[in-house]
PDB file of C-alpha atoms in Angstrom:
ATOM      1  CA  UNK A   9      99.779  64.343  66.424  1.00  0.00           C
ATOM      2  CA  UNK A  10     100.582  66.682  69.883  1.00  0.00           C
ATOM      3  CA  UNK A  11      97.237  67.847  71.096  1.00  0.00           C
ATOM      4  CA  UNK A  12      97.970  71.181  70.461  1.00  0.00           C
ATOM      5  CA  UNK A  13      98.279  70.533  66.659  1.00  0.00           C
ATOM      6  CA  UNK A  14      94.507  68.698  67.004  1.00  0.00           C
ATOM      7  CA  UNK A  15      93.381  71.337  68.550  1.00  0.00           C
ATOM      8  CA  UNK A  16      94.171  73.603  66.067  1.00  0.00           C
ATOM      9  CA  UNK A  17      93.581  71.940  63.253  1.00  0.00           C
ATOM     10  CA  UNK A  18      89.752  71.303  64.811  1.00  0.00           C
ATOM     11  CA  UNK A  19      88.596  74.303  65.680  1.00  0.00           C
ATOM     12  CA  UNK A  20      90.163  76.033  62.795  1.00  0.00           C
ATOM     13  CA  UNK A  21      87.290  73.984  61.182  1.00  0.00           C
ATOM     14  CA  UNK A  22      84.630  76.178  62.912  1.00  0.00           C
ATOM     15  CA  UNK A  23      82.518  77.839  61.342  1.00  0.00           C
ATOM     16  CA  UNK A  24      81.992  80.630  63.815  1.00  0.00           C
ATOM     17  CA  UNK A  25      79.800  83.241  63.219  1.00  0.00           C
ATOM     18  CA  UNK A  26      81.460  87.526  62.646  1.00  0.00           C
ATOM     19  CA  UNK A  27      80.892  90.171  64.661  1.00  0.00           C
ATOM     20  CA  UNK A  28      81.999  93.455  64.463  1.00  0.00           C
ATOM     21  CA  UNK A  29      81.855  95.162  68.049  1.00  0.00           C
ATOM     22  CA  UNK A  30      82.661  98.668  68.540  1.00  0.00           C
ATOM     23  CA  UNK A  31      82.767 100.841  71.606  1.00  0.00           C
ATOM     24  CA  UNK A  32      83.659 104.329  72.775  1.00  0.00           C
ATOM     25  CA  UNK A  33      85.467 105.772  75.988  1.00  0.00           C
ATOM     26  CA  UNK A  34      85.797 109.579  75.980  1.00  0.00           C
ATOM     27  CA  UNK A  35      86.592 110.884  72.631  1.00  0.00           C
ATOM     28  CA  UNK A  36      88.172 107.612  71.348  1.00  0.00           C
ATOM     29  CA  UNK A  37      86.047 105.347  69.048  1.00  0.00           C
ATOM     30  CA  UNK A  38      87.061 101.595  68.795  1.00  0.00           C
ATOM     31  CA  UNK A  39      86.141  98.613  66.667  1.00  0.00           C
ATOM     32  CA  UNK A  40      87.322  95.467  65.296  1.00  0.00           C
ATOM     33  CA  UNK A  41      86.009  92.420  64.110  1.00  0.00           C
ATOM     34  CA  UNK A  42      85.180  89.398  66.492  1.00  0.00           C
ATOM     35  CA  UNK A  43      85.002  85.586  66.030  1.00  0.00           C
ATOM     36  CA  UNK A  44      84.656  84.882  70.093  1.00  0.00           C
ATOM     37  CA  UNK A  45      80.897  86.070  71.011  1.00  0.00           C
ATOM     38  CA  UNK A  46      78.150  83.581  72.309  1.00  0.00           C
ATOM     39  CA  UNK A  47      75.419  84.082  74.137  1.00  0.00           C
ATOM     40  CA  UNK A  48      76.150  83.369  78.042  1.00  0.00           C
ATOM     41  CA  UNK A  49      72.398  83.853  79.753  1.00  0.00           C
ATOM     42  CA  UNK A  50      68.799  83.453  78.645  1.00  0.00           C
ATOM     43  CA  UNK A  51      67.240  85.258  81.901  1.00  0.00           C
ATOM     44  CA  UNK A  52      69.149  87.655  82.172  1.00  0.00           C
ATOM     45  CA  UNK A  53      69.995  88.125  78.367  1.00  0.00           C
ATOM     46  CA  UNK A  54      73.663  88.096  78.455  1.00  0.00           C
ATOM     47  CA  UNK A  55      76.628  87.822  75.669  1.00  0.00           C
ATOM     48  CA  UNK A  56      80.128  86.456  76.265  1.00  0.00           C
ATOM     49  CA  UNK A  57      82.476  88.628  73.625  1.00  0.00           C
ATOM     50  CA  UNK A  58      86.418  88.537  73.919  1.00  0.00           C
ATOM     51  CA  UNK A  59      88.575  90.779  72.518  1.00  0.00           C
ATOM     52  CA  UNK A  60      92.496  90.227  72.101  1.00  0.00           C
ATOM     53  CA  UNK A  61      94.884  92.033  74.101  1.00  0.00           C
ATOM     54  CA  UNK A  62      96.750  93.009  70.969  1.00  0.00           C
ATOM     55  CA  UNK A  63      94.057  94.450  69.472  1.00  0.00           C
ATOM     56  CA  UNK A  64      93.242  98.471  69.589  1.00  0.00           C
ATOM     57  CA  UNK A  65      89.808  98.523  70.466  1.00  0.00           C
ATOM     58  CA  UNK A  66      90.571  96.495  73.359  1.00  0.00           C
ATOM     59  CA  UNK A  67      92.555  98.809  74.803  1.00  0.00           C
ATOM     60  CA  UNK A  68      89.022 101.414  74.612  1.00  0.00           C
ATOM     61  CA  UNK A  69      86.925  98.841  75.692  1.00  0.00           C
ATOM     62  CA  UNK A  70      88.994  98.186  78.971  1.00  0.00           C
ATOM     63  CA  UNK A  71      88.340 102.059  79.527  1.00  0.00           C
ATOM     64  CA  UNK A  72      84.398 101.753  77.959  1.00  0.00           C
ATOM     65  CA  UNK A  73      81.253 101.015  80.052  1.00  0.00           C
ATOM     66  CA  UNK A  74      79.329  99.428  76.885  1.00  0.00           C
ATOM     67  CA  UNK A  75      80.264  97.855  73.761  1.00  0.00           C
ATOM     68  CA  UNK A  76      78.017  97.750  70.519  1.00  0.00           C
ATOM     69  CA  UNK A  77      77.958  93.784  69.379  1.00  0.00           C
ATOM     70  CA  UNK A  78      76.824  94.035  65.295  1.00  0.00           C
ATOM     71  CA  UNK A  79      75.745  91.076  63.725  1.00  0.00           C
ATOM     72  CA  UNK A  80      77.181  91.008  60.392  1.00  0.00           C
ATOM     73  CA  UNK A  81      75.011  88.826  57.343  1.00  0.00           C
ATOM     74  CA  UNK A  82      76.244  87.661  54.044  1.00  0.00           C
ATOM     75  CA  UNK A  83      76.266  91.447  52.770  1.00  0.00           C
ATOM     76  CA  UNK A  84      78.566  93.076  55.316  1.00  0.00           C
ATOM     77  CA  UNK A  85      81.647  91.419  54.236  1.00  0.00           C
ATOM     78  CA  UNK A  86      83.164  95.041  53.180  1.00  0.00           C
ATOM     79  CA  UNK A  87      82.890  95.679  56.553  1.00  0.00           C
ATOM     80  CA  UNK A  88      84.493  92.618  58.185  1.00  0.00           C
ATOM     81  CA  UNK A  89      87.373  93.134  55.830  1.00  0.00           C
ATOM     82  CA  UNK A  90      87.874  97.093  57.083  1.00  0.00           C
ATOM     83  CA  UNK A  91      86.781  96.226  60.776  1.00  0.00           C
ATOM     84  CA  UNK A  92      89.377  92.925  60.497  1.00  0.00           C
ATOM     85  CA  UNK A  93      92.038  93.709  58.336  1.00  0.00           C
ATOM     86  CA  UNK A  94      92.809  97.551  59.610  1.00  0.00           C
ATOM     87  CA  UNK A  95      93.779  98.960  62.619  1.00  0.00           C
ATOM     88  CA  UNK A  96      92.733 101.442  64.797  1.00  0.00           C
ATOM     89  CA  UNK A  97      96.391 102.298  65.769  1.00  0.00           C
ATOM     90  CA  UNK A  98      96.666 103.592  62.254  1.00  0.00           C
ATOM     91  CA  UNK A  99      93.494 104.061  60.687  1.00  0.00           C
ATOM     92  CA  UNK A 100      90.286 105.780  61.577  1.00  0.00           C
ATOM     93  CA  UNK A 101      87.663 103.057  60.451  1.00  0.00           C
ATOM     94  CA  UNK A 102      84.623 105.439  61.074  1.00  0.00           C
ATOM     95  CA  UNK A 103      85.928 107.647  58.530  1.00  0.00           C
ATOM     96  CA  UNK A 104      85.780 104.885  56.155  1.00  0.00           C
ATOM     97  CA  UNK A 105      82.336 103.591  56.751  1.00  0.00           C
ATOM     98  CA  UNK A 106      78.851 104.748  57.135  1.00  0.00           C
ATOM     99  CA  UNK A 107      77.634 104.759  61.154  1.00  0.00           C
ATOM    100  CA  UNK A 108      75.804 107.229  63.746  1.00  0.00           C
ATOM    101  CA  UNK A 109      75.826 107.559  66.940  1.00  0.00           C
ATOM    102  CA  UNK A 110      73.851 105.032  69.177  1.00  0.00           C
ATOM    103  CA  UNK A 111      72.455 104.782  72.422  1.00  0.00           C
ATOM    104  CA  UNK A 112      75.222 105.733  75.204  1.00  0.00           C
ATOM    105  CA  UNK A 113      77.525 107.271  72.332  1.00  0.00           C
ATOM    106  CA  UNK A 114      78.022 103.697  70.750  1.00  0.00           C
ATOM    107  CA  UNK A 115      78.996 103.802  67.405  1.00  0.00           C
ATOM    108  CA  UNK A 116      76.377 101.717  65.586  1.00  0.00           C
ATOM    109  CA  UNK A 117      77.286 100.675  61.842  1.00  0.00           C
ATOM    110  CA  UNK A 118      74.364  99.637  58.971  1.00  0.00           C
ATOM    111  CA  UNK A 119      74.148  95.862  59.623  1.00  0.00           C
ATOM    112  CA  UNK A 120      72.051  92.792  59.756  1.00  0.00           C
ATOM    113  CA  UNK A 121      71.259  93.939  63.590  1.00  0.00           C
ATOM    114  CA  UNK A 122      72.997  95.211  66.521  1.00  0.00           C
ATOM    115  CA  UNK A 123      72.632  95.297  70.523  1.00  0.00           C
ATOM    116  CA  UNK A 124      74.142  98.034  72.552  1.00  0.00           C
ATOM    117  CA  UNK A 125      75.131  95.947  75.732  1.00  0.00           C
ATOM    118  CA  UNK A 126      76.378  97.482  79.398  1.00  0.00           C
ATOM    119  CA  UNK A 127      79.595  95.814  80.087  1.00  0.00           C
ATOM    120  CA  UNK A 128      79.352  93.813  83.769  1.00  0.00           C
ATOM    121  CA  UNK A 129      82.675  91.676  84.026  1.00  0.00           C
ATOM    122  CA  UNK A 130      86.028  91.404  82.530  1.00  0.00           C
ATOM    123  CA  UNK A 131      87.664  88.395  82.329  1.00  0.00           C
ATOM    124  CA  UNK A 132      90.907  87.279  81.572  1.00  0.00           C
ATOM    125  CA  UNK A 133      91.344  84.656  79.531  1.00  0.00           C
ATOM    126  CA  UNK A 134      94.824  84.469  77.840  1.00  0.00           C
ATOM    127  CA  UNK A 135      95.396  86.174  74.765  1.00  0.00           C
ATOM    128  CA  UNK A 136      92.005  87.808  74.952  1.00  0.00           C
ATOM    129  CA  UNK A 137      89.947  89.112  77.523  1.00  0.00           C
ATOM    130  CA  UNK A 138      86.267  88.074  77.924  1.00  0.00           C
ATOM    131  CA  UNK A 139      83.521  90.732  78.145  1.00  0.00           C
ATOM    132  CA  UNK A 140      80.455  89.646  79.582  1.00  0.00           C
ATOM    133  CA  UNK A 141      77.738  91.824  78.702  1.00  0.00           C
ATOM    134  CA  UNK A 142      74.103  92.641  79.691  1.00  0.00           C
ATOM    135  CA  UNK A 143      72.086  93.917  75.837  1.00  0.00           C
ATOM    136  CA  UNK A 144      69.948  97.616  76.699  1.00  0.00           C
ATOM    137  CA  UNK A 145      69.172  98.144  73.519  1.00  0.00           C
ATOM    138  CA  UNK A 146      68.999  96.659  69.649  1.00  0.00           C
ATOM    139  CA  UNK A 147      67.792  96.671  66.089  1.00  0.00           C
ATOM    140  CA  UNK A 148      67.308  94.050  63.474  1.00  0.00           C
ATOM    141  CA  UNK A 149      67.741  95.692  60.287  1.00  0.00           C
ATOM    142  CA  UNK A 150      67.619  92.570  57.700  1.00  0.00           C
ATOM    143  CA  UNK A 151      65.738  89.667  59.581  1.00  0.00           C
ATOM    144  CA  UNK A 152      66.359  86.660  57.603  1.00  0.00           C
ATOM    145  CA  UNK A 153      69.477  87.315  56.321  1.00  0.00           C
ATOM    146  CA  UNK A 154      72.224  84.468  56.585  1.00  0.00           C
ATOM    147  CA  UNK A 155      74.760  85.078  58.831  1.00  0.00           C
ATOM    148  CA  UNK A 156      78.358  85.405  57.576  1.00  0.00           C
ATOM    149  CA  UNK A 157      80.916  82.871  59.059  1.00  0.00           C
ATOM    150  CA  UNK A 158      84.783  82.491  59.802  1.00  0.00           C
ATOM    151  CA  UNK A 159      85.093  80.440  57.039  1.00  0.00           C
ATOM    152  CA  UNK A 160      83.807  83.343  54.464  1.00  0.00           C
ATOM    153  CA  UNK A 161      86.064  85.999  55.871  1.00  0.00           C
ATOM    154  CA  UNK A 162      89.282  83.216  57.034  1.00  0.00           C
ATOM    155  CA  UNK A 163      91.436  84.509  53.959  1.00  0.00           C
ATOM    156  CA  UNK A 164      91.205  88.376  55.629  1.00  0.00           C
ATOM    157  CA  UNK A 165      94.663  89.494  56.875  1.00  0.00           C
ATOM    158  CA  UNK A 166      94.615  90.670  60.438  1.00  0.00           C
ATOM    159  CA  UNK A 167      95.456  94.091  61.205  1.00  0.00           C
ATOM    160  CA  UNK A 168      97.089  92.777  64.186  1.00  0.00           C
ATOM    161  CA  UNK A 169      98.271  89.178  64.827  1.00  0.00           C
ATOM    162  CA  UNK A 170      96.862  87.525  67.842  1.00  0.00           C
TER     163      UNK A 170
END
């Protein structure tokens, strides 16, 4: 088997957790949902999170100074499946979803927990760029709850291929 087929095959396996991250720059709102987060730093508390180049929001985050990284348990799978399988180049998510307005104009949706985080590098990466990010402020909202995984959302079809 080439490598590249192992590869594949292996990490497609993963049982990453979902985010959904979201962001504003100016008047434009952005969000999408995210397999690619892990935490980078204890001391300082810092978050890896890339976004692909094809999608939307990454196109406001590149003009953002903070992005809003939700956690998303077991009962947020309606959102996954608007935040993953629409896009913002034709659809205004926000309209279809409950959220407020959140520290540094972040839009901040109801789920298992959030952390508004200041955006310090930009890295790329390949198909998606890495945003390495410093938390300022958060919310759990339902401690406890099991995080939902890739392999629970893996049948969603992308609003945008990678």
């Amino acid at each position: 088997m080439p490598s590249a087929d192992a590869f594949q095959q292996l990490v497609s396996e993963i049982d990453y957790p979902m985010f959904v991250v979201t962001t504003v720059a100016g008047a434009t709102r952005g969000g999408c949902l995210v397999g690619f987060v892990t935490q980078a730093s204890l001391k300082p508390s810092r978050l890896l999170v890339c976004l692909s180049k094809a999608n939307a929001t990454f196109t406001v985050a590149a003009a953002a100074e903070a992005l809003a990284v939700h956690f998303l348990g077991e009962g947020d799978v309606e959102l996954a499946r608007l935040f993953g399988e629409e896009t913002g180049d034709d659809v205004d998510k926000f309209a279809r979803c409950d959220w407020r307005e959140g520290p540094q104009r972040l839009p901040v949706l109801p789920t298992k927990g959030w952390v508004g985080a200041a955006i310090l590098t930009r890295t790329d990466n390949g198909d998606h760029v890495g945003f390495l990010v410093e938390p300022f402020a958060g919310e759990v909202v339902r401690p406890g709850e099991a995080q939902l995984s890739f392999q629970e959302v893996r049948d969603l079809r992308p609003g945008h291929p990678v």
